[in-house]
Amino acid sequence: MIRYTSRVALILFGYAISFSPNTPAQVLSPESLLEDVVSLYQGTMEASFEHKLTSELWEGSQTLTGSVQLLGDQYRIETLFEIITGRGDEVWIYRPEDNQVLITTVEEDGLAYSPGALFHSYEKLYRAHAYTRETLRGVPYFRLELHPTEENFSIRSLTLWLRASDRVVTRLVALDQDDTRTEIELTDVRVGVPIPPETFEFNPPEGVEVIDLRS
């Protein structure tokens, strides 16, 4: 079983780049909002996050904070406990406390939780169901409900909060088939910023044990 701090590597993070919102001539619909979101995932992003996991399998909830950077299907996540880099279905997890680097691959179904894979696959994984308008902390938002295209998909519902002014996603909630609830709040979102390619490459420090679980 993937421990909680590792699961953040396989979880959802919303990000966006600047774009021109719908013009008055365009009619807003769940489908058009989803198209807007898809169009955003073409550049770089970095942000701070708070990740909260709630499940009936344990009492209370678990919360983790950190930072995330993305470029295409590549991502880097840093928390107090781990540095996680990934590309496609390959993930490197470095745990300084354990003096270990774990290299593994994610099965196709698990890519539902992969930042890089998910952010380039909204239109493949989900269909737009409905949207409503909300105000969060005085800021207008669109709340967009997505349902998976496949009946037995690991995530059974995904809700995105898009800032109305620029469609930046700052909050999302996912429910999986076991009713585990994932909530992610993004702050200090910066989009279109230069991120060196080597950010997403991990070179194990000298003396660190490398455990390669790739098949």
Short mmCIF file of C-alpha atoms in Angstrom, two decimals:
data_model
loop_
_atom_site.label_atom_id
_atom_site.label_comp_id
_atom_site.label_asym_id
_atom_site.label_seq_id
_atom_site.Cartn_x
_atom_site.Cartn_y
_atom_site.Cartn_z
CA MET A 1 0.00 0.00 0.00
CA ILE A 2 1.31 3.46 -0.91
CA ARG A 3 1.82 5.39 2.29
CA TYR A 4 0.09 8.74 2.63
CA THR A 5 3.05 11.00 1.94
CA SER A 6 3.82 9.07 -1.25
CA ARG A 7 0.24 9.19 -2.43
CA VAL A 8 0.61 12.91 -2.99
CA ALA A 9 2.77 11.96 -5.99
CA LEU A 10 -0.23 10.25 -7.51
CA ILE A 11 -2.85 12.84 -6.76
CA LEU A 12 -4.51 15.68 -8.53
CA PHE A 13 -3.09 19.19 -8.89
CA GLY A 14 -4.79 21.87 -10.96
CA TYR A 15 -2.78 24.48 -12.78
CA ALA A 16 -3.22 26.98 -15.56
CA ILE A 17 -1.55 29.44 -17.90
CA SER A 18 -2.86 32.82 -18.95
CA PHE A 19 -5.44 32.89 -21.72
CA SER A 20 -8.30 34.99 -23.03
CA PRO A 21 -11.60 34.11 -21.30
CA ASN A 22 -14.77 33.50 -23.25
CA THR A 23 -15.95 36.50 -25.20
CA PRO A 24 -19.53 37.76 -24.64
CA ALA A 25 -20.57 36.11 -27.91
CA GLN A 26 -19.71 32.69 -26.56
CA VAL A 27 -22.26 30.74 -24.56
CA LEU A 28 -20.97 29.28 -21.32
CA SER A 29 -21.60 25.58 -20.85
CA PRO A 30 -19.94 22.77 -18.89
CA GLU A 31 -18.33 21.65 -22.12
CA SER A 32 -16.91 25.07 -22.97
CA LEU A 33 -15.50 25.47 -19.46
CA LEU A 34 -13.81 22.08 -19.73
CA GLU A 35 -12.36 23.13 -23.08
CA ASP A 36 -10.99 26.25 -21.38
CA VAL A 37 -9.34 24.14 -18.69
CA VAL A 38 -7.83 21.76 -21.24
CA SER A 39 -6.39 24.71 -23.18
CA LEU A 40 -4.60 25.87 -20.03
CA TYR A 41 -2.43 22.81 -19.63
CA GLN A 42 0.11 23.72 -22.26
CA GLY A 43 2.75 25.52 -20.20
CA THR A 44 4.56 25.55 -16.91
CA MET A 45 3.16 26.05 -13.43
CA GLU A 46 4.40 26.23 -9.89
CA ALA A 47 2.37 26.63 -6.72
CA SER A 48 2.11 25.83 -3.05
CA PHE A 49 -0.52 23.33 -2.01
CA GLU A 50 -2.42 21.92 0.93
CA HIS A 51 -3.58 18.37 0.39
CA LYS A 52 -6.24 16.91 2.67
CA LEU A 53 -7.28 13.27 2.59
CA THR A 54 -10.42 12.02 4.33
CA SER A 55 -11.62 8.42 4.44
CA GLU A 56 -13.90 6.18 6.44
CA LEU A 57 -10.94 3.80 6.76
CA TRP A 58 -9.52 5.98 9.53
CA GLU A 59 -10.78 8.59 11.96
CA GLY A 60 -10.30 12.23 11.09
CA SER A 61 -8.21 13.35 8.13
CA GLN A 62 -4.61 13.71 7.00
CA THR A 63 -3.11 16.93 5.71
CA LEU A 64 0.10 17.51 3.81
CA THR A 65 1.63 20.73 2.50
CA GLY A 66 4.31 21.37 -0.06
CA SER A 67 5.10 22.78 -3.48
CA VAL A 68 4.52 21.52 -7.01
CA GLN A 69 6.08 22.34 -10.38
CA LEU A 70 4.86 21.04 -13.72
CA LEU A 71 5.97 21.03 -17.33
CA GLY A 72 4.01 18.86 -19.74
CA ASP A 73 3.80 15.36 -18.27
CA GLN A 74 6.73 16.08 -15.94
CA TYR A 75 6.31 17.14 -12.33
CA ARG A 76 8.27 17.77 -9.16
CA ILE A 77 6.63 17.72 -5.73
CA GLU A 78 8.43 18.66 -2.52
CA THR A 79 7.14 18.11 1.01
CA LEU A 80 8.82 17.97 4.40
CA PHE A 81 9.28 14.24 3.94
CA GLU A 82 9.95 13.59 0.26
CA ILE A 83 11.03 14.88 -3.12
CA ILE A 84 9.02 13.29 -5.90
CA THR A 85 9.76 13.61 -9.60
CA GLY A 86 7.78 11.99 -12.36
CA ARG A 87 7.40 11.74 -16.09
CA GLY A 88 4.52 9.83 -17.64
CA ASP A 89 4.18 6.57 -15.73
CA GLU A 90 7.65 6.70 -14.11
CA VAL A 91 8.08 8.09 -10.57
CA TRP A 92 11.18 8.73 -8.43
CA ILE A 93 10.57 9.12 -4.69
CA TYR A 94 13.45 10.34 -2.51
CA ARG A 95 13.10 10.03 1.26
CA PRO A 96 16.06 11.67 3.04
CA GLU A 97 15.00 10.23 6.40
CA ASP A 98 15.24 6.69 5.00
CA ASN A 99 18.28 7.50 2.84
CA GLN A 100 16.45 5.81 -0.05
CA VAL A 101 15.29 6.53 -3.58
CA LEU A 102 12.40 4.45 -4.86
CA ILE A 103 11.93 4.19 -8.63
CA THR A 104 8.63 2.75 -9.77
CA THR A 105 6.04 2.85 -12.52
CA VAL A 106 2.34 3.58 -12.23
CA GLU A 107 -0.22 1.29 -13.78
CA GLU A 108 -2.63 2.79 -16.29
CA ASP A 109 -5.48 3.08 -13.79
CA GLY A 110 -3.18 4.77 -11.30
CA LEU A 111 -2.42 7.53 -13.79
CA ALA A 112 -5.73 9.03 -12.75
CA TYR A 113 -3.73 10.40 -9.82
CA SER A 114 -0.61 11.39 -11.73
CA PRO A 115 -0.18 15.18 -12.05
CA GLY A 116 1.53 15.07 -15.43
CA ALA A 117 -0.70 12.47 -17.04
CA LEU A 118 -3.96 13.89 -15.71
CA PHE A 119 -3.33 17.46 -16.76
CA HIS A 120 -2.98 16.46 -20.39
CA SER A 121 -5.92 14.04 -20.35
CA TYR A 122 -8.95 15.85 -18.95
CA GLU A 123 -10.86 15.50 -22.20
CA LYS A 124 -9.97 11.79 -22.39
CA LEU A 125 -10.67 10.87 -18.77
CA TYR A 126 -13.71 13.02 -17.98
CA ARG A 127 -16.86 14.52 -19.43
CA ALA A 128 -18.31 17.83 -18.30
CA HIS A 129 -21.46 17.29 -16.25
CA ALA A 130 -22.60 20.65 -14.85
CA TYR A 131 -21.38 23.98 -13.55
CA THR A 132 -22.55 26.60 -11.08
CA ARG A 133 -21.32 30.04 -10.10
CA GLU A 134 -19.89 30.57 -6.63
CA THR A 135 -18.06 33.23 -4.68
CA LEU A 136 -15.07 32.19 -2.59
CA ARG A 137 -13.51 34.77 -0.28
CA GLY A 138 -15.19 37.49 -2.34
CA VAL A 139 -13.87 36.19 -5.69
CA PRO A 140 -16.24 34.86 -8.42
CA TYR A 141 -15.66 31.23 -9.42
CA PHE A 142 -17.10 28.55 -11.66
CA ARG A 143 -17.63 25.22 -9.94
CA LEU A 144 -17.26 22.58 -12.65
CA GLU A 145 -18.44 19.02 -12.06
CA LEU A 146 -16.72 16.28 -14.05
CA HIS A 147 -17.64 12.61 -14.36
CA PRO A 148 -15.30 9.90 -15.65
CA THR A 149 -15.82 8.57 -19.16
CA GLU A 150 -15.28 5.00 -17.96
CA GLU A 151 -17.76 3.38 -15.59
CA ASN A 152 -15.22 1.69 -13.29
CA PHE A 153 -12.70 4.51 -13.25
CA SER A 154 -10.80 4.87 -9.97
CA ILE A 155 -12.09 8.43 -9.47
CA ARG A 156 -15.87 8.61 -9.60
CA SER A 157 -16.23 12.39 -9.48
CA LEU A 158 -13.98 15.41 -9.81
CA THR A 159 -14.94 19.00 -9.00
CA LEU A 160 -12.84 21.99 -10.09
CA TRP A 161 -13.12 25.58 -8.88
CA LEU A 162 -12.11 27.89 -11.74
CA ARG A 163 -11.53 31.55 -11.06
CA ALA A 164 -14.03 33.31 -13.32
CA SER A 165 -11.60 36.02 -14.42
CA ASP A 166 -8.93 33.74 -15.87
CA ARG A 167 -10.06 30.11 -15.33
CA VAL A 168 -7.14 29.40 -12.98
CA VAL A 169 -7.94 26.30 -10.91
CA THR A 170 -7.30 26.98 -7.23
CA ARG A 171 -9.31 24.19 -5.61
CA LEU A 172 -10.38 20.68 -6.51
CA VAL A 173 -12.12 17.81 -4.80
CA ALA A 174 -12.03 14.19 -5.94
CA LEU A 175 -14.00 11.20 -4.67
CA ASP A 176 -12.81 7.70 -5.47
CA GLN A 177 -14.68 4.40 -5.57
CA ASP A 178 -13.97 3.83 -1.84
CA ASP A 179 -15.41 7.25 -0.93
CA THR A 180 -11.98 8.59 -0.07
CA ARG A 181 -12.15 12.37 -0.43
CA THR A 182 -9.17 14.32 -1.70
CA GLU A 183 -9.18 18.12 -1.33
CA ILE A 184 -6.43 20.28 -2.77
CA GLU A 185 -6.05 24.01 -2.28
CA LEU A 186 -3.50 25.83 -4.46
CA THR A 187 -1.94 29.16 -3.47
CA ASP A 188 0.77 31.40 -4.91
CA VAL A 189 0.04 29.95 -8.35
CA ARG A 190 2.50 31.17 -10.98
CA VAL A 191 2.01 30.19 -14.58
CA GLY A 192 4.17 30.40 -17.65
CA VAL A 193 7.31 30.84 -15.55
CA PRO A 194 10.67 29.48 -16.78
CA ILE A 195 11.47 26.15 -15.16
CA PRO A 196 14.82 24.52 -16.04
CA PRO A 197 14.40 21.02 -17.55
CA GLU A 198 16.82 19.59 -14.98
CA THR A 199 14.24 20.39 -12.28
CA PHE A 200 12.43 17.22 -13.31
CA GLU A 201 15.52 15.03 -13.35
CA PHE A 202 16.59 13.38 -10.12
CA ASN A 203 20.18 12.39 -9.45
CA PRO A 204 20.44 10.41 -6.19
CA PRO A 205 22.88 11.88 -3.66
CA GLU A 206 26.03 9.86 -3.08
CA GLY A 207 25.50 7.01 -0.64
CA VAL A 208 21.71 6.86 -1.05
CA GLU A 209 20.19 3.40 -1.53
CA VAL A 210 18.39 3.14 -4.88
CA ILE A 211 15.49 0.65 -5.06
CA ASP A 212 14.36 0.09 -8.65
CA LEU A 213 10.91 -1.50 -8.84
CA ARG A 214 10.38 -0.91 -12.55
CA SER A 215 9.38 -4.06 -14.39
#
